[in-house]
XYZ file of C-alpha atoms in Angstrom:
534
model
C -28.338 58.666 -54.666
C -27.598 57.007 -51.752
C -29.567 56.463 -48.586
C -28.805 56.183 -44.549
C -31.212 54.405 -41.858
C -31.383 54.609 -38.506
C -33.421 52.168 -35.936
C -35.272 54.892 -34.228
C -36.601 56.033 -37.884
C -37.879 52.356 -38.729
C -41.602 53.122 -38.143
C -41.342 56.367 -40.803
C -40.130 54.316 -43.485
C -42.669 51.874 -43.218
C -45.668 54.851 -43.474
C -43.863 56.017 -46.659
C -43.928 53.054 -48.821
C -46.363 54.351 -52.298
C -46.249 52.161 -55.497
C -43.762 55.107 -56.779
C -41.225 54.286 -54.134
C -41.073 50.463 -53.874
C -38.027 49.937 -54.855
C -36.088 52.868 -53.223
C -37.416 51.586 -49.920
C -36.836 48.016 -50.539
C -33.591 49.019 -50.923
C -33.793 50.786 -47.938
C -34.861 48.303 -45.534
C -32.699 45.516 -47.164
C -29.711 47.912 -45.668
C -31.284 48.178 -42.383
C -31.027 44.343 -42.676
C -27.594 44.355 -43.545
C -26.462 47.175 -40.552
C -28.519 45.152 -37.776
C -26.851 41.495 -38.571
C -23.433 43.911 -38.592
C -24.296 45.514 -35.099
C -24.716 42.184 -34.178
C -21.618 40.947 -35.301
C -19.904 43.673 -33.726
C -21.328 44.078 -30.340
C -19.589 41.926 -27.635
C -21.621 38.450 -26.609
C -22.299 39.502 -23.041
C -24.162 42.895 -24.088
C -26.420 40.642 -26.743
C -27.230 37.741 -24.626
C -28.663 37.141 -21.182
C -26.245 37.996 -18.118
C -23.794 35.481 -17.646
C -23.639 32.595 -15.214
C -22.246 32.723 -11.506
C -22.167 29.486 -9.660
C -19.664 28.192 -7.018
C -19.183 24.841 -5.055
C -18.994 24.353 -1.536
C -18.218 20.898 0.029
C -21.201 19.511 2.915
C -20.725 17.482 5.686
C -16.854 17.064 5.291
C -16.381 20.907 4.890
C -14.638 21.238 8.536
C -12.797 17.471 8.379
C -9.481 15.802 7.905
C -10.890 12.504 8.453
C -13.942 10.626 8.324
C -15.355 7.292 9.514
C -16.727 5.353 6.659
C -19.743 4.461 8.672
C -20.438 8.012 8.302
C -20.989 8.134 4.963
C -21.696 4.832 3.511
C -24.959 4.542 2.196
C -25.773 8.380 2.389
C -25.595 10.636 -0.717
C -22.627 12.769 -1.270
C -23.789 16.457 -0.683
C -22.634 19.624 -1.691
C -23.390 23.317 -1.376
C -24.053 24.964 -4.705
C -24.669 28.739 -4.966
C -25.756 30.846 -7.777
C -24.820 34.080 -7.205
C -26.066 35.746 -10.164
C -29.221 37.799 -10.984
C -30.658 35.152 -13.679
C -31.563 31.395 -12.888
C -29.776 29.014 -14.758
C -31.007 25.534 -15.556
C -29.933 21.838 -15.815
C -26.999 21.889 -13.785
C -26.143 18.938 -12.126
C -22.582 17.696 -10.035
C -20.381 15.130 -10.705
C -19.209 13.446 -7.473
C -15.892 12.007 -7.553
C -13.690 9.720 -5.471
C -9.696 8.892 -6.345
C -7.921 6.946 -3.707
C -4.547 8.121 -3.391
C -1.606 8.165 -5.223
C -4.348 7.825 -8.253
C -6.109 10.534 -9.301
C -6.570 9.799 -12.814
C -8.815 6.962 -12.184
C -12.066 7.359 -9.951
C -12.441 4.691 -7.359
C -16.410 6.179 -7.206
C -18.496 8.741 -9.273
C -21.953 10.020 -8.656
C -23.849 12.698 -10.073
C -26.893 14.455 -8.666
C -30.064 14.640 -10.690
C -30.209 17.835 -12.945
C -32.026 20.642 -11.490
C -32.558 24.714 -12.143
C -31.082 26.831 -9.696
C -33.144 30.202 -8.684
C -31.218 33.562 -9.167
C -29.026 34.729 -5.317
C -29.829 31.286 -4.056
C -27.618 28.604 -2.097
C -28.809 24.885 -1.965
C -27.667 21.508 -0.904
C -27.218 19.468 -3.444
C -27.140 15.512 -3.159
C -26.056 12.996 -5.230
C -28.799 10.342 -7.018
C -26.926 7.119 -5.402
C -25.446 6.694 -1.718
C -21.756 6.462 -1.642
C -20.042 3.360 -1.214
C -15.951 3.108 -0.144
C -14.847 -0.451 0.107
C -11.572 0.629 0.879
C -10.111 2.408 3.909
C -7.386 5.045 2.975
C -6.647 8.549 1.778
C -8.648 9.770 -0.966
C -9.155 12.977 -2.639
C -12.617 14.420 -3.259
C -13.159 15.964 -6.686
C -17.052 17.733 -6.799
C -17.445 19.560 -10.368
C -20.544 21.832 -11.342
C -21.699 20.861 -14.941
C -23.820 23.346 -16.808
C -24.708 24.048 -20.133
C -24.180 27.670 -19.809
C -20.488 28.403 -19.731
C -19.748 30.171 -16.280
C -17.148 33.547 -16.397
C -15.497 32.653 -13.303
C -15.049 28.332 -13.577
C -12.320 28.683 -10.884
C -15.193 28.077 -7.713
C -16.907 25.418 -10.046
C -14.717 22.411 -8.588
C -13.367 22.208 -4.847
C -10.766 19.190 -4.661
C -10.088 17.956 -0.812
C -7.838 15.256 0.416
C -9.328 13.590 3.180
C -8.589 10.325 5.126
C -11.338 7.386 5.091
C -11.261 5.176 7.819
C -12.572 4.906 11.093
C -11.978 8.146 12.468
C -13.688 11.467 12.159
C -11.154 14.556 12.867
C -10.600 17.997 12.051
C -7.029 18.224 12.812
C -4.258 17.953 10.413
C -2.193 15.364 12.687
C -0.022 17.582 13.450
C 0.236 20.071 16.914
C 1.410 23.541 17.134
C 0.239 24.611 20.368
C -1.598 23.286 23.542
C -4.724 23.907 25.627
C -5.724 23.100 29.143
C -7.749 24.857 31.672
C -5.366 25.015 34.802
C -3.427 23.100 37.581
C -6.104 22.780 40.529
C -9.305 23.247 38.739
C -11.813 20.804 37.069
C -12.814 21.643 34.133
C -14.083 20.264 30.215
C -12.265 20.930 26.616
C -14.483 19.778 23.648
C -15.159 20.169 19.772
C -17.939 19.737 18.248
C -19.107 16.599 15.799
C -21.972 16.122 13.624
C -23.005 12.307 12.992
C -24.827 12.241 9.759
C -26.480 8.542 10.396
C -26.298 6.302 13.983
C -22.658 4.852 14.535
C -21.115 3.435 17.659
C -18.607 5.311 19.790
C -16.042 2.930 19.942
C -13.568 4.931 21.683
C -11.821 8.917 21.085
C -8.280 9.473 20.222
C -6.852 12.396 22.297
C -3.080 14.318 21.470
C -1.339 15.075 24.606
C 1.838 16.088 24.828
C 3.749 15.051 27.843
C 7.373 15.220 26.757
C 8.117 16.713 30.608
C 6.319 13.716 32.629
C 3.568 16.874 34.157
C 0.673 14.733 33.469
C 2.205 10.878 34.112
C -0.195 9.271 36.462
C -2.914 11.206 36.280
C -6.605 10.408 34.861
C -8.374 11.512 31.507
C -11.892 10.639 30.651
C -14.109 11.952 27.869
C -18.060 12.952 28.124
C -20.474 13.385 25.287
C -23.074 16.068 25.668
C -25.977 16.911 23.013
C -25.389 20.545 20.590
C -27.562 22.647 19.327
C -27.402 26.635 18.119
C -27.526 27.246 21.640
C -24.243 25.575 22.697
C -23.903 22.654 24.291
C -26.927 20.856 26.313
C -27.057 17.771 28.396
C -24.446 15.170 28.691
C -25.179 12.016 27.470
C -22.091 9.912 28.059
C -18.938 9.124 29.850
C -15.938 7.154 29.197
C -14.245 4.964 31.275
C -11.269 6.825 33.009
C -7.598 6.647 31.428
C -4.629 6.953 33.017
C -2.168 8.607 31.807
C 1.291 6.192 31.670
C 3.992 7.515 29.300
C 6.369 10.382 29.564
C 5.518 11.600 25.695
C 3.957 13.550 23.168
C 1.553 11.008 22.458
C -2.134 9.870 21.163
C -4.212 7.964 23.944
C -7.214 6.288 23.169
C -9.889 6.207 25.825
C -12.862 3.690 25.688
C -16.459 3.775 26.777
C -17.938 0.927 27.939
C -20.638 -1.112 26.273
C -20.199 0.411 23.519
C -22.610 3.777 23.158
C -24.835 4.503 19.985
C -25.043 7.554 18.706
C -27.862 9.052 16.632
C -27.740 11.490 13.945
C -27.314 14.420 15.025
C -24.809 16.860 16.583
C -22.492 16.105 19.575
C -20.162 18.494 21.937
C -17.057 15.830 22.965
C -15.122 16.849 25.501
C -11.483 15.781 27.659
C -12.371 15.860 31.032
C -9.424 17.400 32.920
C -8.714 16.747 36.963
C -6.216 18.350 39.308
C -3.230 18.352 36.820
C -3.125 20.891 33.753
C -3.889 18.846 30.284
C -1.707 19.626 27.514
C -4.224 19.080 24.879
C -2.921 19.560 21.206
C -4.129 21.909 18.209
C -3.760 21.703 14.920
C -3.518 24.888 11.926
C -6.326 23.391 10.512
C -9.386 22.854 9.780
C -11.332 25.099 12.021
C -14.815 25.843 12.217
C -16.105 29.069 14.457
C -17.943 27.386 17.183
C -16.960 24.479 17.470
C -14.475 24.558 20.435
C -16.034 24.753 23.646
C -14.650 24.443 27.137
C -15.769 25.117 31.270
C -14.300 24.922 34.563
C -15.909 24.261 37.740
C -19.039 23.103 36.229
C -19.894 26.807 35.641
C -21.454 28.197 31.542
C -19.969 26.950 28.687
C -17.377 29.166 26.995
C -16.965 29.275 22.867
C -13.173 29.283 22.974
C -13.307 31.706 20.368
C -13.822 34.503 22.286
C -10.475 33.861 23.785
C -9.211 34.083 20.122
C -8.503 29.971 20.540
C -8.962 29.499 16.769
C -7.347 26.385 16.240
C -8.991 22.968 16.406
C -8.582 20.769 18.810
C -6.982 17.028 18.729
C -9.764 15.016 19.424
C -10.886 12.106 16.948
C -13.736 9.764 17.731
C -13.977 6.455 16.356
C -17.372 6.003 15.055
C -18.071 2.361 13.824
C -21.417 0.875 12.301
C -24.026 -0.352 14.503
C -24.306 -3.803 12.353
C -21.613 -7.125 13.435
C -19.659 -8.275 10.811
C -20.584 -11.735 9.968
C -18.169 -14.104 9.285
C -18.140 -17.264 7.213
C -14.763 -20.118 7.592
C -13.775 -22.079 4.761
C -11.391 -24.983 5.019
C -9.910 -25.656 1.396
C -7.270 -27.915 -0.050
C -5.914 -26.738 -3.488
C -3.263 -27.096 -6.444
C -0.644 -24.589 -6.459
C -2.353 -21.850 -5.699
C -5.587 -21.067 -4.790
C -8.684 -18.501 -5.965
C -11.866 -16.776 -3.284
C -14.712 -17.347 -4.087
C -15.121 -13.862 -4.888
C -11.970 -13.791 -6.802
C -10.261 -11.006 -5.122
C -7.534 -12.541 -4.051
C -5.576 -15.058 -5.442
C -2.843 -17.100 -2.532
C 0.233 -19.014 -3.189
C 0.865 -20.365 -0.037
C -1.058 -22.212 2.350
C -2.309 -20.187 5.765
C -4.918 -18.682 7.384
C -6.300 -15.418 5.174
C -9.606 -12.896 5.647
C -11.597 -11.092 3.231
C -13.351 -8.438 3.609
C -16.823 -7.768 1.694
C -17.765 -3.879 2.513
C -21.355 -2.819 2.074
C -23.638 0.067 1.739
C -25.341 0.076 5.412
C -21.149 -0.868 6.561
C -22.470 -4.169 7.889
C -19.315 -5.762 6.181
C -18.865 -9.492 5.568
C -15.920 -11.650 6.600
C -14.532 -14.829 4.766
C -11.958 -16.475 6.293
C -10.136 -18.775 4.576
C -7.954 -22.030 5.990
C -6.205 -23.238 2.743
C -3.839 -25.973 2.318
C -1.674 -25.431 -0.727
C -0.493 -28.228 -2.438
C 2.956 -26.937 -4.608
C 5.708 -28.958 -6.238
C 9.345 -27.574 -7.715
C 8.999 -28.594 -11.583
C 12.810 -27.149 -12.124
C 13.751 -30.203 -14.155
C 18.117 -30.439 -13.892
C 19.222 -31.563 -18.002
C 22.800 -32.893 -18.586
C 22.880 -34.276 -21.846
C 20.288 -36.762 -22.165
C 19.502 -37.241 -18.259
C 16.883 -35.099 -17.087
C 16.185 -34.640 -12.948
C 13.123 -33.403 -11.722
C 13.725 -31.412 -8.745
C 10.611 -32.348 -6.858
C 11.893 -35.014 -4.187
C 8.412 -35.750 -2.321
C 5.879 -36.370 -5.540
C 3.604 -39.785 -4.547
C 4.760 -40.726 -8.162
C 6.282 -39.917 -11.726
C 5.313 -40.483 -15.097
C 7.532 -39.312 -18.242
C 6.117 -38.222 -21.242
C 7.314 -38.008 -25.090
C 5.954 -34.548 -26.010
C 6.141 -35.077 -29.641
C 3.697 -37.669 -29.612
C 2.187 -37.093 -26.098
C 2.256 -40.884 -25.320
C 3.822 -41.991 -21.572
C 7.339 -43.653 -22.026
C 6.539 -47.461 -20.368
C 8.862 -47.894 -17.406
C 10.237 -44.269 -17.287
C 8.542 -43.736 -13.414
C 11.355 -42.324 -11.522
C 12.894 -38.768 -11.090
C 15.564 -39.341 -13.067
C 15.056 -40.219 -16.882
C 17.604 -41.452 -19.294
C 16.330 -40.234 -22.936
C 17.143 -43.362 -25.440
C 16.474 -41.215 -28.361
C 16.901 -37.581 -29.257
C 13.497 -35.746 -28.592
C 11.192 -33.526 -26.582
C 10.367 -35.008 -22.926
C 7.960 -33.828 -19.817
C 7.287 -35.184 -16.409
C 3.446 -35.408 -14.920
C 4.130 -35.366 -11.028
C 1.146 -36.846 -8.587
C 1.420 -35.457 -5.219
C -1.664 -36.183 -3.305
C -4.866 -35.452 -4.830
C -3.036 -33.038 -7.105
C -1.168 -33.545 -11.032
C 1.248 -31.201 -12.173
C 2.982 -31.471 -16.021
C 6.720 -29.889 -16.438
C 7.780 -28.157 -18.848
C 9.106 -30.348 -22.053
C 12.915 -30.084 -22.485
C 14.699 -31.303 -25.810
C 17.283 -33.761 -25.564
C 19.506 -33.452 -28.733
C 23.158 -35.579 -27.652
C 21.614 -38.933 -27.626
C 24.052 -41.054 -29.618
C 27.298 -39.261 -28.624
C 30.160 -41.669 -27.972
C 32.903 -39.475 -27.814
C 34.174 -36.169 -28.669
C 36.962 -33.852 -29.020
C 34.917 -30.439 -29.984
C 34.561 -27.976 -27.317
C 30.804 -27.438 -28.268
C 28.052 -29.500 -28.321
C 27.407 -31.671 -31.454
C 23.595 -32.367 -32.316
C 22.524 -35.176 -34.661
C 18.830 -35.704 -35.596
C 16.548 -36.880 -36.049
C 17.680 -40.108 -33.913
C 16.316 -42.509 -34.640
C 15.643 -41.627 -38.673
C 14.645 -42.995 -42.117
C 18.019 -41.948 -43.730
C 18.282 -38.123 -43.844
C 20.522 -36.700 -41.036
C 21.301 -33.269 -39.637
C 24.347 -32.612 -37.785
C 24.831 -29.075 -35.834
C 28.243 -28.583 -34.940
C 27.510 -25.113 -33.350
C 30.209 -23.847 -34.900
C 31.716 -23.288 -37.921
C 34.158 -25.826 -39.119
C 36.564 -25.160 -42.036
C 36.845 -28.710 -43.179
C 34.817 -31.322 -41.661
C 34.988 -34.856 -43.108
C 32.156 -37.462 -42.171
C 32.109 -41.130 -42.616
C 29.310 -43.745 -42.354
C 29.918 -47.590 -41.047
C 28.272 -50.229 -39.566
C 29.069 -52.165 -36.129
C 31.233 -54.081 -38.319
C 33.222 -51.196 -39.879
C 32.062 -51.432 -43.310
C 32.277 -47.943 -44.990
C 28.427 -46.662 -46.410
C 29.224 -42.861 -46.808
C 32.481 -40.616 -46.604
C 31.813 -36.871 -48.050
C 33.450 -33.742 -46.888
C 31.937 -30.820 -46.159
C 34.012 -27.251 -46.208
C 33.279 -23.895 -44.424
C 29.955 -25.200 -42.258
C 28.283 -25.496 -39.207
C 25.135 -27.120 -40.117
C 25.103 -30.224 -42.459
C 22.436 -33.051 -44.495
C 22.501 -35.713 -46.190
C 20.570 -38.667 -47.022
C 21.749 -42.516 -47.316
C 20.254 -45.164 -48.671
C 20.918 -47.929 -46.117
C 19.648 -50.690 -44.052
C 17.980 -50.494 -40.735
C 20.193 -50.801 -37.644
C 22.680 -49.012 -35.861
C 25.452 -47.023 -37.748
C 28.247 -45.152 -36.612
C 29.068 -41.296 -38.034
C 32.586 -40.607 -37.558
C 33.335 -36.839 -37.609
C 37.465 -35.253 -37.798
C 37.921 -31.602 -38.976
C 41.324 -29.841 -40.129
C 42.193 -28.866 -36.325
C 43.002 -32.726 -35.801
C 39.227 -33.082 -33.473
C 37.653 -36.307 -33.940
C 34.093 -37.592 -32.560
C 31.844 -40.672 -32.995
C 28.307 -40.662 -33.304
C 25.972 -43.648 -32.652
C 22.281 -43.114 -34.910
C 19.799 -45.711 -35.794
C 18.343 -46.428 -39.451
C 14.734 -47.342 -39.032
């Protein structure tokens, strides 16, 4: 007999268990068991679980820029816009913040994260980052902000956005690069600003304008730059002016325009415009980045216009240099070192004597300056070997001192640049020049005892002096090579000959003093070498 089950009929089955029956519905129910864990099995994941994940990642502040000033973001938190687009919330999900300086991007010069949080269902919400951010270095770097989750998300393409972006002094949203030109019109005054959000107070130090002036049209006229307050509304009241420019050179060209006494600016939003006189300016715009409305301009002191609406959707070349409102302090340290010398912070590391700076960034930008005024003591150690003479190259040491580096004992008397080796050995030079010592390398001295010779290589006897047992290197091979042993007086002690060898011992048994070893091979070469017996 065999039985089928169906969920909907669950309820019946139970009602119909008698003691008769047991074991037929046992059975039963074990299959409805079986069939349920097999729908499971078979049923895709996303019709069994809850609805899957939909996040995305938007960047903050720097959305809209090309460049910022690193007194904008020092010592704030990295921010992000996360959305969850989805119909469920999903929890713990934190960002990881990171920061590669370029070329590198396989090592982060800063991470952060932000503190793990749950994220309602259709919801966007700026995210920040636990710590501040802190970049000691100005350059281009590449931001790298990553969603981490424990759900896994369907679509992970949105869950990083990666953005190369220059850290300096500047803030810009131009690419550098102009492919057209605005200006309001020959004859008429008249304003053309962007808009620029300040996230903490900074000084205005001065704004970088692109002009092009290849023709010469706007040589010799002025250029000045106001500051007014922004809001939803559009622009409100002005706040600043520059000091006026003029404009000199017949190019395409940036020109930086200063304000005097240097301005503060609070956090907040600012409209900053080029002020433009009788001639037309040929203000540059860049492809990118643009942000609708946030190019303004107005002529004759009449309403702001959002130059949007004259389908001007480019933005414009204007960069402001925002700078922190803190001095960098300065310490000066005068220094006399050996060689080379290391800061105190060990940064750096210099080889020559001079004037250097180091900079010590911080969070709130207030950077630190240590100047240093070294004078680097350095001596050439090159030591020049001909045989047994060794020259030190150094010809303005205070004194020298050669040393026996077998033993490490000074050599009495051996305190000039030039030393004469008396015996075969290892030798260094310790060189005093002012308040500084420097040691040579040791070099081996090996012909000590040569008196003549008619081989083309070098012939090395040691040890010199010895206790009876001698090694000769001819340094190269020798078919027959007779040797002899005498005295100063010629009397005979050894004669043995050696055949097919470069490299020969022997011991004799003889008295101290000074012996002669008389070398001739089958080629008709002769040499004399001078030992002593201890």
């Amino acid at each position: 007999m065999s039985y089928s089950i169906s969920i909907y009929h669950i309820e019946n089955f139970k009602l119909c268990i008698h003691d008769y029956n047991i074991p037929i519905t046992i059975n039963i129910i074990m299959r409805f068991v079986y069939i349920l864990g097999f729908i499971s099995f078979i049923l895709p994941k996303e019709l069994i679980s809850q609805e899957p994940i939909d996040l995305s990642i938007a960047l903050g502040f720097e959305a809209d820029l090309t460049a910022v000033s690193r007194a904008q973001i020092n010592g704030k938190t990295a921010t992000c816009v996360l959305t969850n687009a989805g119909t469920t919330e999903v929890q713990h999900v934190y960002i990881e913040y990171n920061y590669y300086m370029l070329p590198n991007i396989q090592t982060p010069a800063l991470t952060l994260y932000s503190t793990p949080m749950t994220i309602p269902a259709d919801t966007s919400i700026v995210i920040t980052s636990e710590g501040p951010v802190f970049i000691g270095t100005e350059g281009a770097y590449q931001y790298s902000f990553s969603i981490k989750a424990e759900e896994e998300d369907l679509n992970i393409t949105d869950n990083v956005v990666v953005k190369n972006i220059e850290i300096g002094t500047q803030t810009a949203k131009d690419d550098g690069i102009s492919v057209a030109t605005i200006g309001i019109g020959n004859g008429i005054y008249g304003e053309i600003g962007q808009v620029f959000k300040t996230q903490q107070k900074t000084q205005l130090d001065e704004v970088s304008i692109y002009l092009e002036n290849i023709t010469g049209v706007m040589t010799g006229e002025p250029v000045s730059i106001n500051v007014y307050e922004f809001n939803e509304e559009g622009p409100q009241s002005l706040i600043l002016e520059s000091d006026t420019t003029w404009i000199t050179a017949s190019k395409n060209e940036w020109v930086k325009i200063h304000f005097p006494n240097t301005p503060l600016l609070e956090e907040g939003t600012y409209l900053i415009t080029v002020v433009e006189y009788e001639k037309n300016l040929n203000l540059g715009m860049s492809a990118t980045i643009y942000n609708p409305g946030s190019t303004w301009f107005r002529h004759d002191n009449l309403d702001w216009t959002d130059a949007q609406a004259f389908n001007f959707e480019k933005p414009f070349m204007i960069r402001p240099s925002l700078k922190s409102v803190c001095k960098a302090s300065t310490t000066y340290i005068s220094a006399e070192s050996c060689e080379y010398y290391v800061s105190e912070s060990g940064q750096n590391t210099w080889f020559e004597s001079g004037v250097y700076q180091e900079i010590h960034p911080s969070y709130s930008f207030c950077d630190s300056i240590v100047e240093y005024d070294l004078t680097i003591t350095k001596v050439d150690l090159n030591v020049q070997q001909s045989n047994e003479i060794l020259i030190v190259s150094e010809e303005d040491a205070d004194t020298y001192q050669w040393f026996d580096c077998n033993t490490g004992t000074l050599i009495q008397g051996a305190t000039e640049q030039m030393f004469t080796a008396e015996s075969n050995g290892s030798y260094q030079v310790l060189i005093n020049k002012g308040s500084c010592s420097f040691f040579s390398d040791c070099y081996t001295v090996l012909t000590v005892g040569t008196l003549e010779s008619d081989f083309k290589e070098r012939i090395e006897i040691y040890p010199n002096p010895n206790d009876g047992f001698v090694n000769i290197n001819m340094n190269e091979l020798i078919k027959t090579l007779n040797i002899s042993l005498v005295n100063l007086e010629g009397k005979i002690y050894m004669e043995r000959i050696f055949q097919n060898t470069e490299m020969v011992s022997f011991a004799v048994d003889i008295p101290p003093g000074t012996y002669i070893v008389q070398l001739w091979d089958d080629r008709g070469r002769k040499a004399s070498l001078k030992i002593i017996k201890q």
